[in-house]
Amino acid sequence: MDVIICFQKHALKKSYKESREHFHRERSWLWKLFTGLCILVVMCLLVVWSYMGNGRKKHPSPNILSQHCAGLQKPLNSSSPAGINSKDSEKSQSLINSIYSEFGISLEDYLRLQEAVHWADPDRSITNVSMSTSPAHTTFIIENLKKSYQTGEKLFVTVHAKDFYNKSKSYGGDFFQAKLFWNNTKASVFGEVVDLLNGSYSVRFLLPWVGKAQVAVRLIHSSEAVQVLKHHRDTDSDRVFFNGYYEGPGPNKTRLSETVMCNVKWDKNGLEHMGTGDCCCEYKDPHTEEIWRCQRPKSLPCSARVYHSMGGYRNRLTEKEKKLMKQTNKGINGDKSIIKIFNSHGNETIDVAEKCHPGLHTPVPAGFYLNDVWTSFVCSTRHFTTQTTTECLKDKHIYMMGDSTMRQWFDFFVKEVPNLKQMDLHVQYQSGPLLAVDVENNIDLHWRAHGIPLRSRKSFVANLHYISNEIDDLSGGPHMVIIFNLGPHFTTYPLDFYTHRVLRIRKAVLALLQRAPDTTVIIKTVNTGYKDIFGSDWYSLQLDRILRWAFQDVGVYILDVWQMTACHYSKENIHPGPVIIKNEIDILLSFICPE
């Protein structure tokens, strides 16, 4: 939706009046659109005003979007500002009508999605790299530091962004991550970062454990580097490409084989580079209506496609863009004071008593580590032994669908549950399907990849199924657990494409819960790990927000691993280490078998 509205407090009434007069002359849907926009902007300003009014005295309440007062922007895969005109309005309304009619998404829902993925842009042209945010010059301070604190109190930190000239930045858009930690007790908690849109950022921490703590802040990407990421997502989505392998009979009982380039069919964002006309073979899924396209082989028919694999990467960054992306994932200097935290009312930690059930809100923070054990603030979780894990999974049919981070859970269970034996299905392990069975306890555990696009080794095309199609083919019921995730393999694609895929899955889940409401459905969020042009955490965060938006009212469990991977002391890896995986599994089992 090609709309960007930004107005200051002193101009609010005037802007509202002018906008109202303008929209009064438009069609009725424009008036509805404007009303929704006003509500969202006012909500945003309430957060910003809490900072602007009294300097550092006021701080925002927790927000699941974690960073950036969410404003409004245009279509999900657009990055250049534009005003309202009839052509743009008709295009936006057509898109909304399409979403509404097919997936039951209202105009208000769509506006909330716009809000969720908004990210502030620089307010000027960046003519040289030295104008970008410098991690070496950027600093943070602890606000109103006290001699000691009690568990449950809040700690506030302010980050001041500066460029390479040591000049304070006057606009927002930097991507920071922050945590409170203490190495000796292996304790850490995620910090909520809020962009004040003026070069400063407020970080809010909850103090959840007794002991000591320090603050750490990292610049993941400067606001200027985020623009590089945006630009290449909007214009260069084919920088990750795939191979299609064709095989068939040749002359004199020989076998012919050809390998061609393949990708998503999406006639914009660079994906149109595959060609036009009769260039390609197209494979349209009859249920999802998504189209996969491969260059037409020279000697074999389109029906001869047998295998799929990752093709390769194209790095089209300019020299300037490479320099901007180089300042990635850098720690910034700041107050190294030791925070002393004492018991509050005799409790050493903050406990959550609410029993786990579908539809729970994910707070910030969602929990914390202490002695490498995660305590959840979502609901009352417990820590499972080998015996209690087996007892929880007994008589369960568990279907996992997603990427390799989900496959780590499959591997964990095969290793942890003594009688759970993996079957050899003679398939590519990276894509599956995989199956493990415990006959004695009536457990069957399945994992398969989420379908194309998939950065995998050579795999049978016939084994690559879309998640929504798989869910449509499952009966559901009280003994069935469906778990899925969707993220890292979609980071280079337009947000509209990812949104369409997620809404297809949402539609399938809603139908499943209608025919079998006692089915357990669990969504694993995206975790941190990637920091480059092909899979940045910033890309993943955008996808994570879309996923949460789509399922916020569906009645499923959402297992937040974003915070768990962002704040742990281990070296970041898209495939987290055993300590994090064990804690993720404990939450998963607490969802499946709540106390």
Coordinates of C-alpha atoms in Angstrom, one line a residue:
M1 CA 0.0 0.0 0.0
D2 CA 1.8 3.1 -1.3
V3 CA 1.2 5.2 1.8
I4 CA 3.6 6.7 4.2
I5 CA 2.2 9.0 6.9
C6 CA 4.4 10.7 9.3
F7 CA 3.3 13.7 11.3
Q8 CA 4.5 15.4 14.5
K9 CA 2.5 16.1 17.6
H10 CA 2.1 19.8 16.9
A11 CA 0.7 19.2 13.4
L12 CA -1.6 16.3 14.2
K13 CA -4.9 18.2 14.1
K14 CA -4.0 20.1 11.0
S15 CA -2.9 17.0 9.2
Y16 CA -5.9 15.1 10.2
K17 CA -8.3 17.8 8.9
E18 CA -6.5 18.1 5.5
S19 CA -6.4 14.3 5.1
R20 CA -10.1 14.1 6.0
E21 CA -11.0 16.7 3.3
H22 CA -8.9 14.8 0.8
F23 CA -10.3 11.4 1.5
H24 CA -13.9 12.7 1.6
R25 CA -13.7 13.2 -2.1
E26 CA -12.4 9.7 -2.7
R27 CA -14.4 6.5 -2.9
S28 CA -15.8 5.0 0.3
W29 CA -13.1 2.4 0.8
L30 CA -10.5 5.2 1.0
W31 CA -12.3 6.7 3.9
K32 CA -12.2 3.3 5.7
L33 CA -8.5 3.0 4.8
F34 CA -7.7 6.5 6.3
T35 CA -9.6 5.7 9.5
G36 CA -7.5 2.6 10.0
L37 CA -4.3 4.6 9.2
C38 CA -5.1 7.3 11.8
I39 CA -5.7 4.8 14.5
L40 CA -2.4 3.1 13.9
V41 CA -0.4 6.4 13.6
V42 CA -1.9 7.7 16.9
M43 CA -0.9 4.4 18.6
C44 CA 2.6 4.9 17.3
L45 CA 2.7 8.5 18.4
L46 CA 1.7 7.6 21.9
V47 CA 4.8 5.5 22.2
V48 CA 7.0 8.1 20.7
W49 CA 5.5 11.0 22.8
S50 CA 6.3 9.1 26.0
Y51 CA 9.9 9.7 25.1
M52 CA 9.8 13.1 23.5
G53 CA 7.7 14.7 26.3
N54 CA 10.0 14.1 29.2
G55 CA 13.4 13.1 27.8
R56 CA 14.6 10.0 29.5
K57 CA 12.1 9.8 32.3
K58 CA 9.4 7.8 30.5
H59 CA 9.7 4.5 28.9
P60 CA 7.5 2.4 26.6
S61 CA 5.5 -0.7 27.7
P62 CA 6.6 -4.1 26.2
N63 CA 5.8 -4.6 22.6
I64 CA 6.1 -8.0 20.7
L65 CA 7.4 -6.2 17.6
S66 CA 10.6 -5.6 19.7
Q67 CA 12.2 -2.8 17.7
H68 CA 10.8 0.3 16.0
C69 CA 7.7 2.2 16.6
A70 CA 5.7 0.7 13.8
G71 CA 4.5 3.2 11.2
L72 CA 2.9 2.6 7.9
Q73 CA 4.3 1.7 4.6
K74 CA 3.3 0.7 1.1
P75 CA 3.0 -2.8 -0.4
L76 CA 5.1 -5.3 1.5
N77 CA 7.7 -5.7 -1.2
S78 CA 8.2 -2.0 -1.9
S79 CA 10.9 0.3 -0.6
S80 CA 10.5 3.7 -2.3
P81 CA 8.1 6.3 -0.9
A82 CA 5.1 7.4 -2.9
G83 CA 2.0 9.4 -2.4
I84 CA -1.6 8.4 -3.1
N85 CA -2.8 8.4 -6.7
S86 CA -5.7 6.6 -8.4
K87 CA -3.5 4.0 -10.0
D88 CA -1.7 3.1 -6.8
S89 CA -4.9 3.1 -4.9
E90 CA -6.6 0.7 -7.3
K91 CA -3.6 -1.6 -7.2
S92 CA -3.6 -1.6 -3.4
Q93 CA -7.3 -2.1 -3.1
S94 CA -7.1 -5.0 -5.6
L95 CA -4.4 -6.6 -3.5
I96 CA -6.4 -6.2 -0.3
N97 CA -9.6 -7.5 -2.0
S98 CA -7.7 -10.6 -3.2
I99 CA -6.3 -11.3 0.2
Y100 CA -9.7 -10.8 1.9
S101 CA -11.7 -13.0 -0.5
E102 CA -9.3 -15.9 -0.5
F103 CA -8.0 -15.9 3.1
G104 CA -10.6 -14.0 5.1
I105 CA -8.2 -11.2 5.9
S106 CA -9.9 -7.8 6.6
L107 CA -8.6 -4.4 5.8
E108 CA -7.8 -3.8 9.4
D109 CA -5.8 -7.1 9.5
Y110 CA -3.9 -6.0 6.4
L111 CA -3.0 -2.6 8.0
R112 CA -1.7 -4.4 11.1
L113 CA 0.6 -6.4 8.8
Q114 CA 1.8 -3.2 7.3
E115 CA 2.5 -1.9 10.7
A116 CA 4.4 -5.1 11.7
V117 CA 6.9 -5.0 8.9
H118 CA 7.5 -1.3 8.8
W119 CA 11.1 -0.1 9.3
A120 CA 12.3 3.5 9.4
D121 CA 14.3 4.8 6.4
P122 CA 17.2 7.3 6.4
D123 CA 15.8 10.8 5.9
R124 CA 18.6 11.7 3.4
S125 CA 20.7 10.4 0.6
I126 CA 23.8 8.5 1.8
T127 CA 26.5 9.8 -0.4
N128 CA 29.4 8.1 1.3
V129 CA 29.9 5.2 3.8
S130 CA 31.2 7.5 6.5
M131 CA 27.7 8.9 6.9
S132 CA 26.5 5.5 8.1
T133 CA 26.3 4.3 11.7
S134 CA 29.6 3.5 13.1
P135 CA 29.7 0.7 15.8
A136 CA 33.0 2.2 17.1
H137 CA 31.5 5.6 17.8
T138 CA 28.0 4.5 18.8
T139 CA 27.6 4.2 22.6
F140 CA 25.0 3.2 25.2
I141 CA 24.4 4.5 28.8
I142 CA 22.4 3.0 31.6
E143 CA 19.7 5.4 32.7
N144 CA 19.4 6.3 36.4
L145 CA 21.7 3.5 37.5
K146 CA 21.1 2.5 41.1
K147 CA 23.4 0.8 43.6
S148 CA 21.1 -2.3 43.6
Y149 CA 17.8 -3.7 42.2
Q150 CA 15.3 -6.3 43.1
T151 CA 14.1 -9.1 40.8
G152 CA 11.2 -8.0 38.7
E153 CA 12.4 -4.4 38.3
K154 CA 13.2 -2.8 34.9
L155 CA 16.5 -1.4 33.7
F156 CA 16.6 1.1 30.9
V157 CA 19.4 1.8 28.6
T158 CA 19.7 4.5 25.9
V159 CA 21.8 3.9 22.7
H160 CA 23.1 7.0 20.9
A161 CA 24.0 6.2 17.2
K162 CA 26.8 8.1 15.6
D163 CA 28.4 8.1 12.2
F164 CA 32.1 7.6 11.3
Y165 CA 32.7 11.4 11.8
N166 CA 31.5 10.9 15.4
K167 CA 28.5 13.0 14.6
S168 CA 25.2 12.0 16.2
K169 CA 22.6 10.5 13.9
S170 CA 19.3 12.3 13.6
Y171 CA 17.2 9.5 12.1
G172 CA 16.4 5.9 13.0
G173 CA 16.4 2.6 11.3
D174 CA 19.5 0.9 12.8
F175 CA 19.0 -2.8 13.8
F176 CA 20.3 -3.4 17.3
Q177 CA 20.1 -6.4 19.5
A178 CA 20.6 -6.2 23.3
K179 CA 20.9 -8.6 26.2
L180 CA 21.6 -8.6 29.9
F181 CA 24.0 -11.3 31.0
W182 CA 26.3 -12.7 33.6
N183 CA 28.8 -15.3 32.4
N184 CA 29.6 -16.9 35.7
T185 CA 26.0 -18.1 36.2
K186 CA 25.3 -18.6 32.4
A187 CA 22.5 -16.1 32.8
S188 CA 21.0 -13.9 30.0
V189 CA 17.8 -12.2 29.0
F190 CA 16.7 -10.5 25.8
G191 CA 16.3 -6.7 25.7
E192 CA 13.5 -4.9 23.9
V193 CA 14.8 -2.2 21.6
V194 CA 12.6 0.7 20.6
D195 CA 13.6 3.1 17.9
L196 CA 13.0 6.8 18.9
L197 CA 13.4 7.7 15.2
N198 CA 15.9 10.5 16.1
G199 CA 19.2 8.6 16.2
S200 CA 18.6 7.3 19.8
Y201 CA 17.2 4.0 20.9
S202 CA 15.7 2.9 24.2
V203 CA 16.4 -0.6 25.5
R204 CA 14.2 -2.1 28.2
F205 CA 15.4 -5.0 30.4
L206 CA 13.6 -7.1 33.0
L207 CA 15.8 -8.2 35.9
P208 CA 14.7 -11.8 36.4
W209 CA 17.5 -13.4 38.5
V210 CA 19.3 -12.8 41.8
G211 CA 23.0 -12.0 41.3
K212 CA 24.9 -9.8 39.0
A213 CA 24.5 -8.7 35.4
Q214 CA 26.0 -6.5 32.7
V215 CA 24.5 -5.0 29.5
A216 CA 25.7 -5.9 26.0
V217 CA 24.4 -4.2 22.8
R218 CA 25.3 -5.2 19.2
L219 CA 24.8 -3.3 16.0
I220 CA 23.5 -6.0 13.7
H221 CA 23.0 -3.7 10.7
S222 CA 23.2 0.1 10.3
S223 CA 20.1 1.8 8.9
E224 CA 22.1 2.3 5.7
A225 CA 22.9 -1.4 5.5
V226 CA 19.2 -2.2 6.1
Q227 CA 18.5 -0.2 3.0
V228 CA 20.9 -2.4 1.1
L229 CA 19.0 -5.4 2.3
K230 CA 15.7 -3.9 1.3
H231 CA 16.9 -2.9 -2.1
H232 CA 18.2 -6.4 -3.0
R233 CA 15.1 -8.1 -1.7
D234 CA 13.0 -5.8 -3.9
T235 CA 15.2 -6.0 -7.0
D236 CA 17.5 -9.0 -6.7
S237 CA 15.4 -12.0 -5.4
D238 CA 17.0 -14.4 -7.9
R239 CA 20.5 -14.0 -6.2
V240 CA 19.7 -17.4 -4.8
F241 CA 18.9 -19.9 -7.5
F242 CA 18.2 -23.6 -7.8
N243 CA 18.8 -26.6 -10.1
G244 CA 16.3 -28.8 -11.8
Y245 CA 17.4 -32.2 -13.0
Y246 CA 15.7 -33.8 -16.0
E247 CA 16.1 -37.4 -17.0
G248 CA 14.6 -39.5 -19.7
P249 CA 15.1 -42.2 -22.4
G250 CA 17.5 -41.4 -25.3
P251 CA 18.4 -43.1 -28.5
N252 CA 19.7 -46.7 -28.5
K253 CA 18.5 -47.4 -25.0
T254 CA 20.6 -44.5 -23.5
R255 CA 19.6 -42.2 -20.8
L256 CA 19.5 -38.4 -21.3
S257 CA 20.0 -36.0 -18.5
E258 CA 20.0 -32.2 -18.3
T259 CA 20.4 -29.7 -15.5
V260 CA 18.8 -26.3 -15.7
M261 CA 18.2 -23.3 -13.5
C262 CA 14.9 -22.9 -11.6
N263 CA 13.2 -20.5 -9.2
V264 CA 9.9 -19.1 -8.0
K265 CA 7.7 -17.6 -10.7
W266 CA 7.2 -14.1 -9.6
D267 CA 7.3 -11.6 -12.4
K268 CA 9.0 -8.8 -10.4
N269 CA 11.8 -8.3 -7.8
G270 CA 14.4 -9.7 -10.2
L271 CA 12.7 -13.1 -10.6
E272 CA 11.5 -12.1 -14.1
H273 CA 15.1 -12.5 -15.2
M274 CA 14.4 -16.2 -15.9
G275 CA 12.8 -15.2 -19.2
T276 CA 9.5 -14.8 -20.9
G277 CA 7.4 -16.6 -23.5
D278 CA 8.4 -20.2 -24.1
C279 CA 11.6 -19.9 -22.1
C280 CA 10.5 -22.2 -19.3
C281 CA 8.7 -25.1 -17.9
E282 CA 6.1 -24.1 -15.3
Y283 CA 4.8 -26.3 -12.5
K284 CA 1.7 -24.9 -10.8
D285 CA 0.5 -26.6 -7.6
P286 CA -3.2 -27.1 -8.0
H287 CA -3.9 -26.4 -4.3
T288 CA -1.5 -23.6 -3.4
E289 CA -1.5 -22.2 -6.9
E290 CA 2.2 -21.4 -6.5
I291 CA 4.3 -21.7 -9.7
W292 CA 7.8 -23.1 -9.8
R293 CA 9.6 -22.3 -13.1
C294 CA 12.6 -24.0 -14.7
Q295 CA 14.5 -23.1 -17.9
R296 CA 13.2 -25.4 -20.6
P297 CA 15.6 -28.4 -21.2
K298 CA 16.9 -28.7 -24.8
S299 CA 16.2 -32.4 -25.4
L300 CA 13.7 -33.5 -22.7
P301 CA 10.1 -32.6 -22.0
C302 CA 9.0 -30.6 -19.0
S303 CA 7.5 -33.8 -17.5
A304 CA 11.0 -35.3 -17.2
R305 CA 11.9 -33.2 -14.1
V306 CA 13.0 -35.7 -11.4
Y307 CA 15.4 -33.9 -8.9
H308 CA 15.8 -30.6 -7.2
S309 CA 18.8 -29.0 -5.5
M310 CA 20.4 -25.7 -4.4
G311 CA 22.0 -24.0 -7.4
G312 CA 24.1 -21.2 -6.1
Y313 CA 24.5 -17.6 -5.0
R314 CA 25.0 -14.4 -6.9
N315 CA 26.5 -11.6 -5.0
R316 CA 25.6 -8.4 -6.8
L317 CA 26.6 -5.9 -4.1
T318 CA 28.3 -2.8 -5.3
E319 CA 31.6 -1.8 -3.6
K320 CA 29.7 0.8 -1.5
E321 CA 27.2 -1.8 -0.5
K322 CA 29.9 -4.2 0.5
K323 CA 31.4 -1.6 2.8
L324 CA 28.0 -0.9 4.4
M325 CA 27.4 -4.6 5.0
K326 CA 30.9 -5.0 6.4
Q327 CA 29.9 -3.2 9.6
T328 CA 27.7 -6.1 10.7
N329 CA 27.1 -7.7 14.1
K330 CA 29.5 -5.5 15.9
G331 CA 29.5 -4.9 19.7
I332 CA 29.2 -1.2 20.7
N333 CA 30.9 0.6 23.6
G334 CA 28.9 1.5 26.7
D335 CA 28.5 1.4 30.4
K336 CA 30.1 -1.8 31.8
S337 CA 28.7 -1.3 35.3
I338 CA 27.8 -4.4 37.2
I339 CA 24.1 -4.5 38.0
K340 CA 23.4 -6.0 41.5
I341 CA 20.1 -7.8 41.8
F342 CA 18.6 -9.0 45.1
N343 CA 15.6 -11.0 46.1
S344 CA 12.1 -9.5 45.8
H345 CA 9.8 -10.8 48.5
G346 CA 12.0 -13.8 49.0
N347 CA 11.8 -15.1 45.4
E348 CA 15.1 -15.7 43.6
T349 CA 13.4 -15.7 40.2
I350 CA 10.1 -14.7 38.7
D351 CA 7.7 -17.6 38.3
V352 CA 4.8 -17.9 35.8
A353 CA 1.9 -20.0 37.1
E354 CA -0.4 -20.0 34.0
K355 CA -0.8 -23.4 32.5
C356 CA 0.3 -23.7 28.8
H357 CA -2.5 -23.6 26.3
P358 CA -3.0 -22.5 22.7
G359 CA -3.3 -18.8 21.9
L360 CA -0.9 -17.4 24.6
H361 CA 0.8 -14.1 24.0
T362 CA 4.6 -14.0 23.8
P363 CA 5.9 -11.2 26.0
V364 CA 9.3 -9.4 25.8
P365 CA 11.2 -11.0 27.4
A366 CA 9.8 -14.4 26.7
G367 CA 12.0 -15.9 29.4
F368 CA 15.6 -16.0 30.6
Y369 CA 18.6 -18.3 31.0
L370 CA 20.1 -19.1 34.4
N371 CA 22.7 -21.9 34.6
D372 CA 21.9 -22.7 31.0
V373 CA 18.3 -23.5 31.8
W374 CA 15.5 -21.4 30.2
T375 CA 12.6 -20.2 32.4
S376 CA 9.6 -19.2 30.3
F377 CA 7.4 -16.2 30.9
V378 CA 4.8 -17.5 28.4
C379 CA 3.4 -20.2 30.6
S380 CA 4.5 -22.8 33.3
T381 CA 7.0 -25.1 31.6
R382 CA 9.0 -28.0 33.0
H383 CA 12.2 -29.8 32.3
F384 CA 12.0 -33.3 30.9
T385 CA 14.1 -36.3 31.6
T386 CA 14.4 -39.3 29.2
Q387 CA 11.6 -41.1 31.0
T388 CA 9.2 -38.1 31.1
T389 CA 9.9 -37.4 27.5
T390 CA 8.9 -40.9 26.5
E391 CA 5.8 -40.6 28.7
C392 CA 4.8 -37.3 27.1
L393 CA 5.2 -38.7 23.5
K394 CA 3.4 -42.0 24.3
D395 CA 0.5 -42.7 21.9
K396 CA 1.4 -39.5 19.9
H397 CA 1.6 -39.1 16.1
I398 CA 4.0 -36.2 15.6
Y399 CA 4.4 -34.5 12.2
M400 CA 7.2 -32.0 11.8
M401 CA 7.5 -29.8 8.7
G402 CA 10.0 -27.1 8.0
D403 CA 13.7 -26.6 7.6
S404 CA 16.9 -28.0 9.1
T405 CA 16.4 -26.2 12.4
M406 CA 13.2 -28.2 12.8
R407 CA 15.1 -31.4 11.8
Q408 CA 17.3 -30.8 14.8
W409 CA 14.3 -31.5 17.0
F410 CA 13.7 -34.8 15.1
D411 CA 17.4 -35.7 15.6
F412 CA 17.1 -34.9 19.3
F413 CA 14.1 -37.2 19.9
V414 CA 15.7 -40.1 18.0
K415 CA 18.7 -39.7 20.3
E416 CA 16.8 -39.1 23.5
V417 CA 14.0 -41.7 23.4
P418 CA 15.6 -45.1 23.8
N419 CA 13.0 -47.2 21.8
L420 CA 12.5 -44.6 19.0
K421 CA 14.2 -46.1 16.0
Q422 CA 14.7 -44.3 12.8
M423 CA 13.7 -46.0 9.6
D424 CA 15.9 -45.8 6.5
L425 CA 13.6 -44.5 3.7
H426 CA 16.5 -44.1 1.3
V427 CA 15.9 -40.4 0.8
Q428 CA 18.1 -37.3 0.9
Y429 CA 18.4 -36.5 4.6
Q430 CA 18.3 -32.8 4.1
S431 CA 14.9 -32.9 2.6
G432 CA 13.3 -36.1 3.9
P433 CA 10.8 -37.5 4.5
L434 CA 12.2 -39.0 7.8
L435 CA 10.4 -41.4 10.0
A436 CA 11.1 -42.8 13.5
V437 CA 8.9 -45.3 15.3
D438 CA 8.6 -46.6 18.9
V439 CA 6.3 -49.6 18.6
E440 CA 6.3 -50.3 22.4
N441 CA 5.0 -46.8 23.2
N442 CA 3.0 -46.3 20.0
I443 CA 5.0 -43.2 18.9
D444 CA 5.6 -42.3 15.3
L445 CA 7.7 -39.2 14.5
H446 CA 7.8 -37.7 11.1
W447 CA 9.9 -34.8 9.6
R448 CA 9.9 -33.4 6.1
A449 CA 11.1 -30.2 4.4
H450 CA 8.6 -27.4 3.8
G451 CA 8.8 -27.7 0.0
I452 CA 10.4 -25.4 -2.5
P453 CA 12.2 -23.0 -2.4
L454 CA 14.6 -25.3 -0.5
R455 CA 18.4 -24.9 -0.4
S456 CA 19.2 -28.6 -0.2
R457 CA 21.3 -31.3 -1.8
K458 CA 19.9 -33.2 -4.8
S459 CA 16.4 -34.5 -3.7
F460 CA 13.5 -36.2 -5.4
V461 CA 10.9 -33.6 -6.5
A462 CA 8.2 -36.0 -5.6
N463 CA 9.3 -35.8 -1.9
L464 CA 9.0 -32.0 -1.7
H465 CA 5.5 -31.2 -0.4
Y466 CA 4.0 -27.9 0.6
I467 CA 3.1 -27.6 4.3
S468 CA -0.5 -26.6 3.6
N469 CA -1.0 -29.6 1.4
E470 CA 0.4 -31.9 4.0
I471 CA -1.9 -30.5 6.7
D472 CA -4.9 -30.8 4.4
D473 CA -4.2 -34.5 4.1
L474 CA -4.0 -35.1 7.9
S475 CA -7.1 -36.1 9.9
G476 CA -6.0 -34.5 13.1
G477 CA -7.3 -35.5 16.6
P478 CA -6.2 -35.7 20.2
H479 CA -3.3 -37.9 19.5
M480 CA -1.9 -35.9 16.7
V481 CA 0.7 -33.1 17.1
I482 CA 1.6 -30.9 14.1
I483 CA 4.7 -28.7 14.3
F484 CA 6.1 -26.5 11.6
N485 CA 8.4 -23.6 10.8
L486 CA 9.1 -21.4 7.8
G487 CA 11.9 -18.9 7.5
P488 CA 15.5 -19.0 6.4
H489 CA 14.9 -20.4 2.9
F490 CA 12.5 -17.4 2.1
T491 CA 14.8 -14.5 3.2
T492 CA 15.6 -13.4 -0.3
Y493 CA 12.0 -13.3 -1.6
P494 CA 9.4 -10.6 -1.7
L495 CA 7.3 -10.3 1.5
D496 CA 4.2 -10.7 -0.5
F497 CA 5.4 -14.1 -1.7
Y498 CA 6.1 -15.2 1.9
T499 CA 2.8 -13.8 3.1
H500 CA 0.9 -15.8 0.5
R501 CA 2.7 -19.0 1.6
V502 CA 2.0 -18.3 5.3
L503 CA -1.7 -17.5 4.6
R504 CA -2.1 -20.8 2.7
I505 CA -0.8 -22.6 5.8
R506 CA -3.1 -20.6 8.0
K507 CA -6.1 -21.5 5.9
A508 CA -5.1 -25.2 6.1
V509 CA -4.7 -25.0 9.9
L510 CA -8.1 -23.3 10.4
A511 CA -9.7 -26.1 8.4
L512 CA -7.8 -28.7 10.4
L513 CA -8.9 -27.2 13.7
Q514 CA -12.5 -27.0 12.5
R515 CA -12.7 -30.7 11.6
A516 CA -10.5 -31.8 14.6
P517 CA -10.4 -29.0 17.2
D518 CA -8.4 -31.2 19.7
T519 CA -5.4 -31.3 17.4
T520 CA -2.2 -29.7 18.9
V521 CA -0.6 -27.3 16.5
I522 CA 2.7 -25.7 17.3
I523 CA 4.6 -23.1 15.3
K524 CA 8.4 -22.7 15.8
T525 CA 9.4 -19.1 15.1
V526 CA 12.5 -18.0 13.2
N527 CA 15.8 -18.0 15.1
T528 CA 18.8 -15.8 14.7
G529 CA 22.0 -16.8 13.0
Y530 CA 22.5 -15.3 9.5
K531 CA 24.1 -11.9 9.0
D532 CA 24.7 -11.6 5.2
I533 CA 22.9 -10.5 2.0
F534 CA 21.5 -14.0 1.5
G535 CA 20.0 -14.6 5.0
S536 CA 20.3 -11.7 7.4
D537 CA 18.6 -11.6 10.8
W538 CA 16.8 -8.5 9.6
Y539 CA 15.2 -10.5 6.8
S540 CA 14.3 -13.2 9.3
L541 CA 12.8 -10.7 11.7
Q542 CA 10.5 -9.4 9.0
L543 CA 9.4 -13.0 8.2
D544 CA 8.9 -13.7 11.9
R545 CA 6.6 -10.7 12.2
I546 CA 4.5 -11.9 9.3
L547 CA 4.2 -15.4 10.8
R548 CA 3.1 -14.1 14.2
W549 CA 0.6 -11.7 12.6
A550 CA -1.0 -14.5 10.6
F551 CA -1.5 -16.9 13.5
Q552 CA -2.1 -14.5 16.4
D553 CA -5.8 -15.3 16.5
V554 CA -5.8 -18.9 15.3
G555 CA -5.5 -20.8 18.6
V556 CA -2.1 -22.4 18.1
Y557 CA 1.0 -22.6 20.2
I558 CA 3.8 -20.2 19.2
L559 CA 7.2 -21.3 20.4
D560 CA 9.5 -18.3 20.5
V561 CA 13.1 -19.3 19.7
W562 CA 14.1 -15.8 18.4
Q563 CA 14.9 -14.5 21.9
M564 CA 16.4 -17.9 23.0
T565 CA 18.9 -17.8 20.3
A566 CA 19.6 -14.0 20.3
C567 CA 20.6 -13.8 24.0
H568 CA 22.5 -17.0 24.6
Y569 CA 26.3 -16.8 25.1
S570 CA 27.1 -19.5 22.5
K571 CA 28.4 -18.4 19.2
E572 CA 25.5 -17.6 16.9
N573 CA 24.7 -20.3 14.4
I574 CA 21.6 -20.9 12.3
H575 CA 21.7 -24.4 13.8
P576 CA 21.8 -23.7 17.6
G577 CA 23.9 -25.9 19.9
P578 CA 22.7 -28.7 22.2
V579 CA 22.0 -26.5 25.2
I580 CA 19.6 -24.3 23.3
I581 CA 18.0 -27.2 21.6
K582 CA 17.3 -29.0 24.9
N583 CA 15.6 -25.9 26.3
E584 CA 13.5 -25.5 23.1
I585 CA 12.4 -29.2 23.5
D586 CA 11.4 -28.6 27.1
I587 CA 9.1 -25.9 26.0
L588 CA 7.8 -28.0 23.1
L589 CA 7.0 -30.9 25.4
S590 CA 5.4 -28.5 27.9
F591 CA 3.0 -27.5 25.1
I592 CA 2.3 -31.1 24.2
C593 CA 1.9 -32.2 27.8
P594 CA 1.0 -29.2 29.9
E595 CA 1.0 -29.7 33.7

